[in-house]
Short mmCIF file of C-alpha atoms and ligand atoms in Angstrom, two decimals:
data_model
loop_
_atom_site.label_atom_id
_atom_site.label_comp_id
_atom_site.label_asym_id
_atom_site.label_seq_id
_atom_site.Cartn_x
_atom_site.Cartn_y
_atom_site.Cartn_z
CA MET M 20 124.31 162.81 8.45
CA THR M 21 124.95 159.22 9.41
CA GLY M 22 125.65 157.39 12.63
CA LYS M 23 123.52 157.93 15.72
CA PRO M 24 120.10 159.38 14.90
CA THR M 25 119.75 162.92 16.18
CA TYR M 26 116.93 163.90 18.52
CA GLN M 27 113.91 165.24 16.68
CA ARG M 28 111.58 167.62 18.48
CA PRO M 29 107.98 166.30 18.30
CA MET M 30 105.68 168.42 16.20
CA LEU M 31 102.15 168.62 14.92
CA VAL M 32 101.77 168.37 11.17
CA ARG M 33 98.51 169.42 9.57
CA HIS M 34 97.09 166.73 7.33
CA GLN M 35 96.95 167.88 3.71
CA ALA M 36 94.53 166.55 1.15
CA GLY M 37 96.22 164.95 -1.82
CA LEU M 38 99.17 163.62 0.13
CA MET M 39 99.35 160.18 1.61
CA ASN M 40 99.93 160.30 5.35
CA LYS M 41 102.67 158.76 7.41
CA LEU M 42 100.67 155.60 7.94
CA SER M 43 100.74 154.78 4.26
CA ARG M 44 103.42 155.16 1.65
CA VAL M 45 106.11 157.15 3.34
CA ALA M 46 106.19 154.64 6.17
CA GLY M 47 107.64 152.21 3.64
CA MET M 48 110.30 154.65 2.48
CA ARG M 49 113.75 153.18 2.89
CA PRO M 50 116.98 155.02 2.31
CA LEU M 51 118.84 154.06 -0.83
CA THR M 52 122.39 153.98 0.45
CA GLU M 53 123.99 152.08 -2.41
CA ILE M 54 123.56 151.54 -6.12
CA ASP M 55 124.43 147.99 -7.20
CA GLY M 56 126.52 147.58 -4.10
CA VAL M 57 128.45 150.84 -4.47
CA PRO M 58 127.80 153.31 -1.61
CA VAL M 59 126.19 156.52 -2.85
CA ALA M 60 128.46 158.49 -0.49
CA ALA M 61 131.56 156.98 -2.13
CA LEU M 62 130.27 157.81 -5.62
CA VAL M 63 129.70 161.44 -4.65
CA GLU M 64 133.04 161.67 -2.96
CA ARG M 65 134.76 160.43 -6.09
CA PHE M 66 132.71 162.09 -8.84
CA GLY M 67 130.99 165.05 -7.16
CA SER M 68 127.36 166.07 -6.79
CA PRO M 69 125.00 166.22 -8.54
CA LEU M 70 125.74 162.96 -10.32
CA PHE M 71 123.94 160.68 -12.74
CA VAL M 72 124.61 157.03 -11.96
CA PHE M 73 123.68 154.25 -14.39
CA SER M 74 123.48 150.56 -13.57
CA GLU M 75 124.81 148.32 -16.32
CA ARG M 76 123.14 145.39 -14.58
CA SER M 77 119.75 147.05 -14.94
CA ILE M 78 120.23 147.90 -18.62
CA VAL M 79 121.28 144.34 -19.38
CA SER M 80 118.49 142.73 -17.40
CA ARG M 81 115.76 144.92 -18.93
CA HIS M 82 117.17 144.27 -22.38
CA ARG M 83 117.18 140.50 -21.82
CA GLU M 84 113.71 140.62 -20.30
CA LEU M 85 112.35 142.30 -23.42
CA ARG M 86 114.23 139.98 -25.77
CA ASP M 87 112.99 136.93 -23.89
CA ALA M 88 109.41 138.21 -23.89
CA LEU M 89 109.59 138.70 -27.65
CA SER M 90 111.40 135.48 -28.49
CA VAL M 91 108.60 133.35 -27.06
CA ARG M 92 106.14 134.64 -29.66
CA LEU M 93 108.19 136.50 -32.27
CA PRO M 94 111.45 134.69 -33.04
CA LYS M 95 112.23 137.12 -35.86
CA ALA M 96 111.99 140.23 -33.66
CA ARG M 97 115.00 142.49 -33.27
CA LEU M 98 115.57 145.57 -31.15
CA ALA M 99 116.96 148.87 -32.40
CA TRP M 100 118.25 151.20 -29.72
CA SER M 101 116.62 154.63 -29.87
CA TYR M 102 119.64 156.92 -29.72
CA LYS M 103 117.73 160.04 -28.69
CA THR M 104 116.60 158.30 -25.49
CA ASN M 105 120.23 158.12 -24.35
CA TYR M 106 123.10 158.39 -26.79
CA LEU M 107 126.04 158.30 -24.44
CA ASP M 108 128.59 156.10 -26.22
CA ALA M 109 128.92 153.74 -23.28
CA VAL M 110 125.15 153.20 -23.01
CA CYS M 111 124.90 152.56 -26.77
CA LYS M 112 127.81 150.12 -26.51
CA VAL M 113 125.94 148.09 -23.89
CA MET M 114 122.83 148.07 -26.10
CA HIS M 115 124.80 146.99 -29.17
CA ARG M 116 126.70 144.36 -27.19
CA GLU M 117 123.30 142.97 -26.16
CA GLY M 118 122.31 142.70 -29.82
CA SER M 119 120.46 145.92 -30.59
CA LEU M 120 120.72 147.77 -33.87
CA ALA M 121 120.88 151.59 -33.77
CA GLU M 122 117.80 153.73 -34.40
CA VAL M 123 118.69 157.34 -35.23
CA VAL M 124 116.66 160.45 -36.06
CA SER M 125 119.26 163.00 -37.14
CA GLU M 126 122.55 163.26 -38.98
CA MET M 127 124.31 163.84 -35.66
CA GLU M 128 122.91 160.58 -34.28
CA LEU M 129 123.73 158.84 -37.57
CA ASP M 130 127.35 160.02 -37.26
CA LYS M 131 127.46 158.77 -33.69
CA ALA M 132 125.98 155.38 -34.64
CA LEU M 133 128.32 154.92 -37.62
CA ARG M 134 131.22 154.96 -35.14
CA GLN M 135 129.62 152.09 -33.23
CA VAL M 136 127.97 149.72 -35.69
CA ALA M 137 127.95 148.81 -39.37
CA GLY M 138 125.71 150.99 -41.54
CA THR M 139 123.50 147.99 -42.24
CA GLU M 140 122.71 147.87 -38.50
CA ILE M 141 121.23 151.39 -38.52
CA ILE M 142 117.62 152.49 -38.94
CA PHE M 143 117.33 156.13 -39.97
CA ASN M 144 114.02 157.74 -38.98
CA GLY M 145 112.79 161.27 -38.50
CA PRO M 146 111.26 164.13 -40.49
CA TYR M 147 114.51 165.95 -41.27
CA LYS M 148 117.08 164.15 -43.38
CA PRO M 149 119.07 166.61 -45.48
CA GLU M 150 120.61 165.38 -48.73
CA GLY M 151 124.03 164.94 -47.17
CA ALA M 152 122.56 162.73 -44.46
CA LEU M 153 120.62 160.63 -46.99
CA GLU M 154 123.76 160.19 -49.05
CA LYS M 155 125.73 159.09 -46.01
CA ALA M 156 122.97 156.67 -45.00
CA PHE M 157 122.59 155.12 -48.47
CA ARG M 158 126.33 154.72 -48.92
CA ALA M 159 126.53 152.98 -45.54
CA GLY M 160 123.61 150.67 -46.34
CA ALA M 161 121.39 151.98 -43.54
CA ARG M 162 117.65 151.40 -43.56
CA VAL M 163 116.09 154.75 -44.39
CA HIS M 164 112.46 155.17 -43.30
CA LEU M 165 110.80 157.86 -45.40
CA ASP M 166 108.63 160.43 -43.68
CA HIS M 167 107.00 162.56 -46.42
CA PHE M 168 106.70 163.05 -50.19
CA ASP M 169 109.42 165.70 -50.45
CA GLU M 170 111.79 163.35 -48.71
CA LEU M 171 110.80 160.56 -51.08
CA ALA M 172 111.73 162.74 -54.05
CA ARG M 173 114.95 163.86 -52.37
CA ALA M 174 115.90 160.25 -51.55
CA GLU M 175 115.28 159.25 -55.19
CA ALA M 176 117.48 162.06 -56.44
CA VAL M 177 120.29 161.09 -54.06
CA ALA M 178 120.03 157.37 -54.90
CA ARG M 179 119.98 158.09 -58.64
CA ARG M 180 123.04 160.31 -58.32
CA LEU M 181 124.85 157.56 -56.39
CA GLY M 182 123.72 154.87 -58.84
CA LEU M 183 122.10 152.92 -56.01
CA ALA M 184 118.71 151.25 -55.63
CA PRO M 185 118.39 151.22 -51.84
CA LYS M 186 115.75 149.32 -49.92
CA VAL M 187 113.66 151.76 -47.89
CA ALA M 188 110.58 151.75 -45.66
CA LEU M 189 107.63 154.08 -45.40
CA ARG M 190 106.65 155.51 -42.06
CA ILE M 191 102.92 155.16 -41.58
CA ASN M 192 100.67 157.04 -39.15
CA MET M 193 97.22 155.79 -38.23
CA SER M 194 94.37 156.42 -35.87
CA LEU M 195 94.25 154.13 -32.85
CA PRO M 196 91.68 154.23 -30.06
CA GLY M 197 92.86 156.15 -27.02
CA ILE M 198 95.94 157.60 -28.70
CA THR M 199 96.33 161.12 -30.04
CA PRO M 200 97.55 160.44 -33.57
CA TRP M 201 100.95 161.83 -34.54
CA SER M 202 99.86 162.73 -38.05
CA ARG M 203 102.90 164.96 -38.45
CA PHE M 204 105.16 161.93 -38.91
CA GLY M 205 104.84 159.65 -41.91
CA PHE M 206 102.06 158.91 -44.38
CA ASN M 207 98.50 158.55 -43.16
CA LEU M 208 96.92 155.15 -43.51
CA GLU M 209 93.19 155.89 -43.31
CA SER M 210 93.19 158.77 -45.81
CA GLY M 211 94.87 156.69 -48.51
CA GLN M 212 98.05 158.78 -48.35
CA ALA M 213 100.11 155.70 -47.44
CA LEU M 214 98.98 153.89 -50.61
CA ASP M 215 99.68 157.02 -52.65
CA ALA M 216 103.20 156.94 -51.28
CA VAL M 217 103.52 153.27 -52.28
CA ARG M 218 102.42 154.08 -55.84
CA ARG M 219 104.64 157.14 -56.01
CA LEU M 220 107.68 155.21 -54.77
CA ARG M 221 107.12 152.35 -57.20
CA ALA M 222 106.55 154.70 -60.13
CA GLY M 223 109.87 156.40 -59.39
CA GLY M 224 111.68 153.16 -60.19
CA VAL M 225 114.70 154.00 -58.04
CA LEU M 226 113.97 153.00 -54.46
CA GLN M 227 112.86 149.52 -53.41
CA LEU M 228 109.99 149.38 -50.98
CA ALA M 229 111.09 146.82 -48.40
CA GLY M 230 109.64 147.89 -45.08
CA LEU M 231 106.81 149.48 -43.14
CA HIS M 232 107.31 151.53 -40.00
CA ALA M 233 105.12 153.19 -37.40
CA HIS M 234 105.89 154.77 -34.04
CA VAL M 235 102.55 155.64 -32.55
CA GLY M 236 103.33 157.38 -29.29
CA THR M 237 105.46 157.41 -26.18
CA PHE M 238 104.68 156.15 -22.67
CA VAL M 239 101.79 154.17 -24.17
CA GLN M 240 100.28 152.21 -21.28
CA ASP M 241 97.56 150.51 -23.29
CA VAL M 242 98.86 147.32 -24.91
CA ASP M 243 95.81 147.23 -27.15
CA ALA M 244 97.27 150.13 -29.14
CA TYR M 245 100.12 147.80 -30.16
CA ARG M 246 97.74 144.98 -31.04
CA GLN M 247 95.90 147.30 -33.41
CA GLU M 248 99.04 148.94 -34.77
CA ALA M 249 100.52 145.52 -35.56
CA ARG M 250 97.26 144.39 -37.16
CA LYS M 251 96.96 147.49 -39.36
CA LEU M 252 100.56 147.24 -40.57
CA SER M 253 100.04 143.51 -41.21
CA GLU M 254 96.96 144.22 -43.29
CA LEU M 255 98.85 146.86 -45.24
CA ALA M 256 101.67 144.37 -45.86
CA ASN M 257 99.12 141.80 -47.08
CA LEU M 258 97.61 144.35 -49.44
CA LEU M 259 101.04 145.27 -50.81
CA ALA M 260 101.74 141.60 -51.52
CA ARG M 261 98.32 140.96 -53.05
CA GLU M 262 97.84 144.04 -55.17
CA HIS M 263 101.30 145.43 -55.78
CA GLY M 264 103.50 142.35 -55.74
CA VAL M 265 105.60 143.97 -52.99
CA MET M 266 106.73 141.59 -50.26
CA VAL M 267 107.96 143.67 -47.32
CA GLU M 268 111.05 142.34 -45.59
CA TRP M 269 110.60 144.21 -42.35
CA ILE M 270 107.87 145.71 -40.20
CA ASP M 271 109.05 148.17 -37.57
CA LEU M 272 106.58 148.86 -34.77
CA GLY M 273 108.56 151.74 -33.22
CA GLY M 274 108.97 152.37 -29.51
CA GLY M 275 106.72 153.85 -26.86
CA PHE M 276 106.44 151.24 -24.09
CA ALA M 277 105.90 152.92 -20.72
CA SER M 278 108.55 152.75 -18.01
CA ASN M 279 107.85 152.37 -14.31
CA ASN M 280 107.58 156.12 -13.78
CA THR M 281 104.40 157.92 -12.68
CA LEU M 282 102.99 160.69 -14.85
CA HIS M 283 101.89 163.88 -13.09
CA ALA M 284 98.27 163.24 -14.04
CA GLN M 285 98.35 159.60 -12.99
CA TYR M 286 96.73 158.48 -9.74
CA LEU M 287 98.40 155.13 -9.15
CA PRO M 288 102.18 154.73 -9.09
CA GLY M 289 103.80 153.57 -12.33
CA GLU M 290 104.88 150.17 -10.98
CA GLN M 291 101.23 149.27 -10.50
CA VAL M 292 99.92 150.25 -13.93
CA THR M 293 102.76 149.84 -16.41
CA PRO M 294 102.27 146.66 -18.48
CA SER M 295 105.04 144.06 -18.49
CA PHE M 296 107.16 143.38 -21.58
CA ALA M 297 105.36 140.05 -21.84
CA GLN M 298 101.99 141.82 -22.08
CA TYR M 299 103.22 144.17 -24.82
CA ALA M 300 104.80 141.24 -26.70
CA GLU M 301 101.61 139.20 -26.46
CA ALA M 302 99.52 142.04 -27.89
CA ILE M 303 101.97 142.58 -30.74
CA ALA M 304 102.03 138.88 -31.59
CA GLU M 305 98.23 138.81 -31.67
CA GLY M 306 98.16 141.77 -34.04
CA LEU M 307 100.82 140.27 -36.30
CA ALA M 308 98.79 137.07 -36.57
CA ALA M 309 96.89 138.94 -39.32
CA LEU M 310 99.97 138.68 -41.57
CA ALA M 311 99.26 136.46 -44.57
CA LEU M 312 102.48 136.38 -46.55
CA PRO M 313 103.71 133.19 -48.22
CA PRO M 314 105.63 130.77 -45.96
CA GLY M 315 109.30 131.67 -45.69
CA ARG M 316 108.56 135.33 -46.42
CA GLU M 317 107.78 136.36 -42.85
CA PRO M 318 109.17 139.86 -42.32
CA THR M 319 111.68 140.73 -39.62
CA ILE M 320 109.96 142.60 -36.82
CA PHE M 321 111.79 145.57 -35.34
CA LEU M 322 111.03 147.31 -32.08
CA GLU M 323 112.60 150.64 -31.16
CA THR M 324 111.95 150.54 -27.43
CA GLY M 325 113.65 153.49 -25.75
CA ARG M 326 112.60 154.67 -22.31
CA ALA M 327 111.35 151.33 -21.00
CA LEU M 328 114.83 149.82 -21.44
CA VAL M 329 116.92 152.48 -19.77
CA ASP M 330 114.75 154.55 -17.42
CA GLU M 331 115.19 152.27 -14.41
CA ALA M 332 118.94 152.06 -14.92
CA GLY M 333 119.52 155.75 -14.22
CA SER M 334 119.55 157.59 -10.88
CA LEU M 335 120.32 161.20 -10.13
CA VAL M 336 122.17 161.76 -6.87
CA THR M 337 121.68 165.25 -5.54
CA THR M 338 122.67 167.05 -2.34
CA VAL M 339 120.51 169.17 -0.04
CA HIS M 340 121.93 172.67 -0.15
CA ALA M 341 119.48 174.33 2.24
CA THR M 342 116.12 173.91 3.93
CA LYS M 343 113.43 176.56 4.18
CA ARG M 344 109.97 177.06 5.58
CA LEU M 345 107.54 178.55 3.05
CA THR M 346 104.83 181.03 4.11
CA ASP M 347 102.15 178.33 3.66
CA GLY M 348 103.97 176.20 6.21
CA ARG M 349 105.45 173.72 3.80
CA ARG M 350 109.03 172.64 4.15
CA ALA M 351 111.21 173.30 1.12
CA LEU M 352 114.56 171.81 0.21
CA ILE M 353 116.95 173.47 -2.20
CA LEU M 354 118.92 170.82 -4.09
CA ASP M 355 122.02 171.10 -6.23
CA ALA M 356 120.21 169.55 -9.24
CA GLY M 357 117.06 170.85 -10.87
CA VAL M 358 115.09 170.77 -14.09
CA ASN M 359 118.19 171.82 -16.02
CA SER M 360 119.52 168.28 -15.47
CA LEU M 361 116.20 166.58 -14.90
CA PHE M 362 114.02 167.49 -17.83
CA THR M 363 111.64 164.63 -17.02
CA ALA M 364 110.55 166.41 -13.82
CA PHE M 365 108.08 168.17 -16.14
CA TRP M 366 106.42 164.82 -16.98
CA TYR M 367 106.86 162.60 -13.96
CA ARG M 368 106.21 162.57 -10.25
CA HIS M 369 109.69 161.20 -9.72
CA ASP M 370 110.41 158.67 -7.03
CA VAL M 371 112.84 160.35 -4.59
CA VAL M 372 114.46 158.74 -1.57
CA PRO M 373 117.06 159.85 0.97
CA ALA M 374 120.47 158.28 0.46
CA GLN M 375 121.20 157.89 4.18
CA PRO M 376 119.22 156.65 7.18
CA PHE M 377 116.75 159.26 8.40
CA ALA M 378 114.58 159.97 11.39
CA GLY M 379 111.79 162.39 12.23
CA THR M 380 108.25 162.98 11.18
CA PRO M 381 107.62 163.17 7.45
CA GLU M 382 106.18 166.48 6.37
CA PRO M 383 104.74 167.91 3.16
CA THR M 384 107.85 168.97 1.32
CA ILE M 385 108.67 170.66 -1.95
CA LEU M 386 111.95 169.97 -3.72
CA TYR M 387 113.50 172.90 -5.56
CA GLY M 388 116.53 172.89 -7.81
CA PRO M 389 119.36 175.45 -7.76
CA LEU M 390 118.14 177.67 -10.59
CA CYS M 391 116.97 181.23 -10.06
CA MET M 392 113.78 180.37 -11.98
CA ALA M 393 110.31 179.62 -10.64
CA ILE M 394 109.96 176.58 -12.93
CA ASP M 395 112.77 174.77 -11.16
CA VAL M 396 110.76 172.23 -9.17
CA VAL M 397 111.91 168.62 -8.87
CA ARG M 398 108.82 167.48 -6.89
CA ASP M 399 106.03 169.90 -6.02
CA GLN M 400 104.67 167.91 -3.12
CA LEU M 401 105.58 164.78 -1.30
CA LEU M 402 105.75 163.54 2.25
CA PHE M 403 109.42 163.54 3.07
CA PRO M 404 111.44 163.11 6.25
CA PRO M 405 113.33 166.16 7.51
CA LEU M 406 116.75 166.33 5.90
CA SER M 407 119.64 168.68 6.56
CA PRO M 408 122.12 170.48 4.34
CA GLY M 409 124.69 168.01 3.07
CA ASP M 410 122.27 165.07 3.05
CA ARG M 411 121.91 163.24 -0.25
CA ILE M 412 118.79 162.34 -2.17
CA VAL M 413 118.46 159.83 -5.00
CA VAL M 414 115.95 160.52 -7.78
CA ARG M 415 115.16 157.13 -9.27
CA ASN M 416 114.26 155.98 -12.81
CA VAL M 417 115.77 158.90 -14.67
CA GLY M 418 117.81 157.01 -17.28
CA ALA M 419 115.66 157.95 -20.28
CA TYR M 420 115.85 161.31 -22.07
CA ASN M 421 117.54 163.28 -19.29
CA VAL M 422 121.14 162.98 -20.41
CA THR M 423 120.06 163.94 -23.93
CA GLN M 424 117.46 166.64 -23.20
CA TRP M 425 119.28 168.31 -20.31
CA MET M 426 119.99 171.99 -20.63
CA GLN M 427 123.16 173.92 -20.24
CA PHE M 428 121.27 176.72 -18.52
CA ILE M 429 122.57 178.79 -15.60
CA THR M 430 124.80 175.96 -14.45
CA ASP M 431 126.89 173.17 -15.95
CA ARG M 432 125.77 169.64 -16.61
CA PRO M 433 126.74 166.99 -14.04
CA ALA M 434 128.99 164.00 -14.62
CA VAL M 435 127.52 160.63 -15.59
CA VAL M 436 128.97 157.37 -14.31
CA LEU M 437 128.34 153.71 -15.05
CA VAL M 438 128.44 151.02 -12.39
CA SER M 439 129.50 147.70 -13.91
CA ARG M 440 128.02 144.33 -13.03
CA THR M 441 131.03 143.71 -10.81
CA GLY M 442 130.55 146.94 -8.88
CA GLU M 443 133.18 149.03 -10.65
CA ALA M 444 132.29 152.70 -11.23
CA ALA M 445 133.67 154.74 -14.12
CA LEU M 446 132.88 158.00 -15.89
CA MET M 447 130.74 157.94 -19.03
CA ARG M 448 130.68 161.74 -19.33
CA ARG M 449 132.72 164.31 -17.49
CA ARG M 450 131.13 167.13 -15.56
CA GLU M 451 131.00 170.34 -17.58
CA SER M 452 132.73 173.50 -16.47
CA VAL M 453 133.07 177.09 -17.57
CA GLU M 454 135.71 175.85 -20.03
CA THR M 455 133.08 173.65 -21.73
CA LEU M 456 130.99 176.76 -22.21
CA LEU M 457 133.82 178.96 -23.40
CA ALA M 458 135.16 176.33 -25.81
CA GLN M 459 132.24 177.13 -28.13
CA GLU M 460 132.33 180.91 -27.78
CA GLU M 461 134.01 183.61 -29.85
CA VAL M 462 134.34 187.29 -29.01
CA PRO M 463 134.11 189.43 -32.16
CA ALA M 464 137.41 191.19 -32.87
CA TRP M 465 136.07 194.69 -32.22
CA LEU M 466 135.29 193.70 -28.63
CA ALA M 467 138.53 191.92 -27.88
C1 PLP R 772 111.72 158.47 -29.74
C2 PLP R 772 111.49 157.35 -30.68
C3 PLP R 772 111.57 156.02 -30.23
C4 PLP R 772 111.72 155.64 -28.76
O1 PLP R 772 110.54 155.94 -28.08
P1 PLP R 772 110.31 155.51 -26.54
O2 PLP R 772 109.01 156.14 -26.21
O3 PLP R 772 111.44 156.10 -25.75
O4 PLP R 772 110.29 154.03 -26.48
C5 PLP R 772 111.41 155.02 -31.18
N1 PLP R 772 111.22 155.30 -32.48
C6 PLP R 772 111.14 156.57 -32.95
C7 PLP R 772 110.92 156.80 -34.39
C8 PLP R 772 111.27 157.63 -32.06
O5 PLP R 772 111.17 158.88 -32.53
#
């Protein structure tokens, strides 16, 4: 695997359309032998393979980069960490230490967040908030963002029962050029539904309307969408002040910034097309310039950036289990990690690199996972050097959504480790085993 390069027999490789040849991108491929100074081989030796490895340094630097970009134009902006993007306790702790609130979309996430931060530091979103969850949120002083009329009525009933008059926000959906509207979440702006919700909430006399929220999409690469979203929410806030005497205290613009990954349908690699945090922040500030509230009443601006903060911090280390030649001539590698651990393989052309020095002519290669399922493809085509069983591969930029959306299907979930800024590695989540599976199972008495 390492040491002296082995002799590689010369061979002819047919050029395939759609793949860059060895004179272009793959020529620049370098092995990734360490993560923040810790050798990949040592990590695997200690924690096993496959293995998710997170860089605390990367999380912190992305977080600071976003905060700095915002603070130049929007001093009252605050970040709220989107739990569903990655709710490992240790990751959330880093986010909270860096000053983020918690943004949750279920009672389970709310419970998790309440163990980490004060209730007043929690934003509760999502279309499904049962009464018990609303009660818990109101008692804790969380900011509840209402999604639909039935929820509004339910929230009023809960607040009345508790004798509280909580401050809440309305989630708004809107049409924006180039974005498929998510009309299923929140109250629609253009149809007048949002203003109906304002009237309905005020007539109820229980809840206090204090915020506006929108989350318009995910992996949004067009900063103009944010300019327009910010402008539309600003205009709505102005209207509320002018015609309803409601001065909103916060405007939450949601998440959705793109990470450096490359979508399957995308031609250019993500690093070349993904806007910088500064570009997003600039667009948002321009949109918010439409706000016309009295001096001193400027609302707090929240952002719920998820994937763009944590994607780059995560790597998946996987081991080559076998190599094969397919009937169409392509080389195939069978890895010990597949789509069960790497849900985002369905969205992204992930950046994969060998974790040790390599030699030999790159060839069209397909990367399969370990599952006995045809869908288990990590990369369907790339030019890759010849690797051997036992070699390691690092899949980069996998920190968002994988360790929440992964499946316990056919095989157990891998361990997750964090590498500190001083190069210390420690577990954030243990590898699962058959015991993890059995811990939840019961055998009915008549079968015992
Ligand atoms: C998922 C989600 C986010 C985070 O979205 P990203 O695309 O990961 O930035 C933020 N807010 C809400 C309401 C969400 O549902």
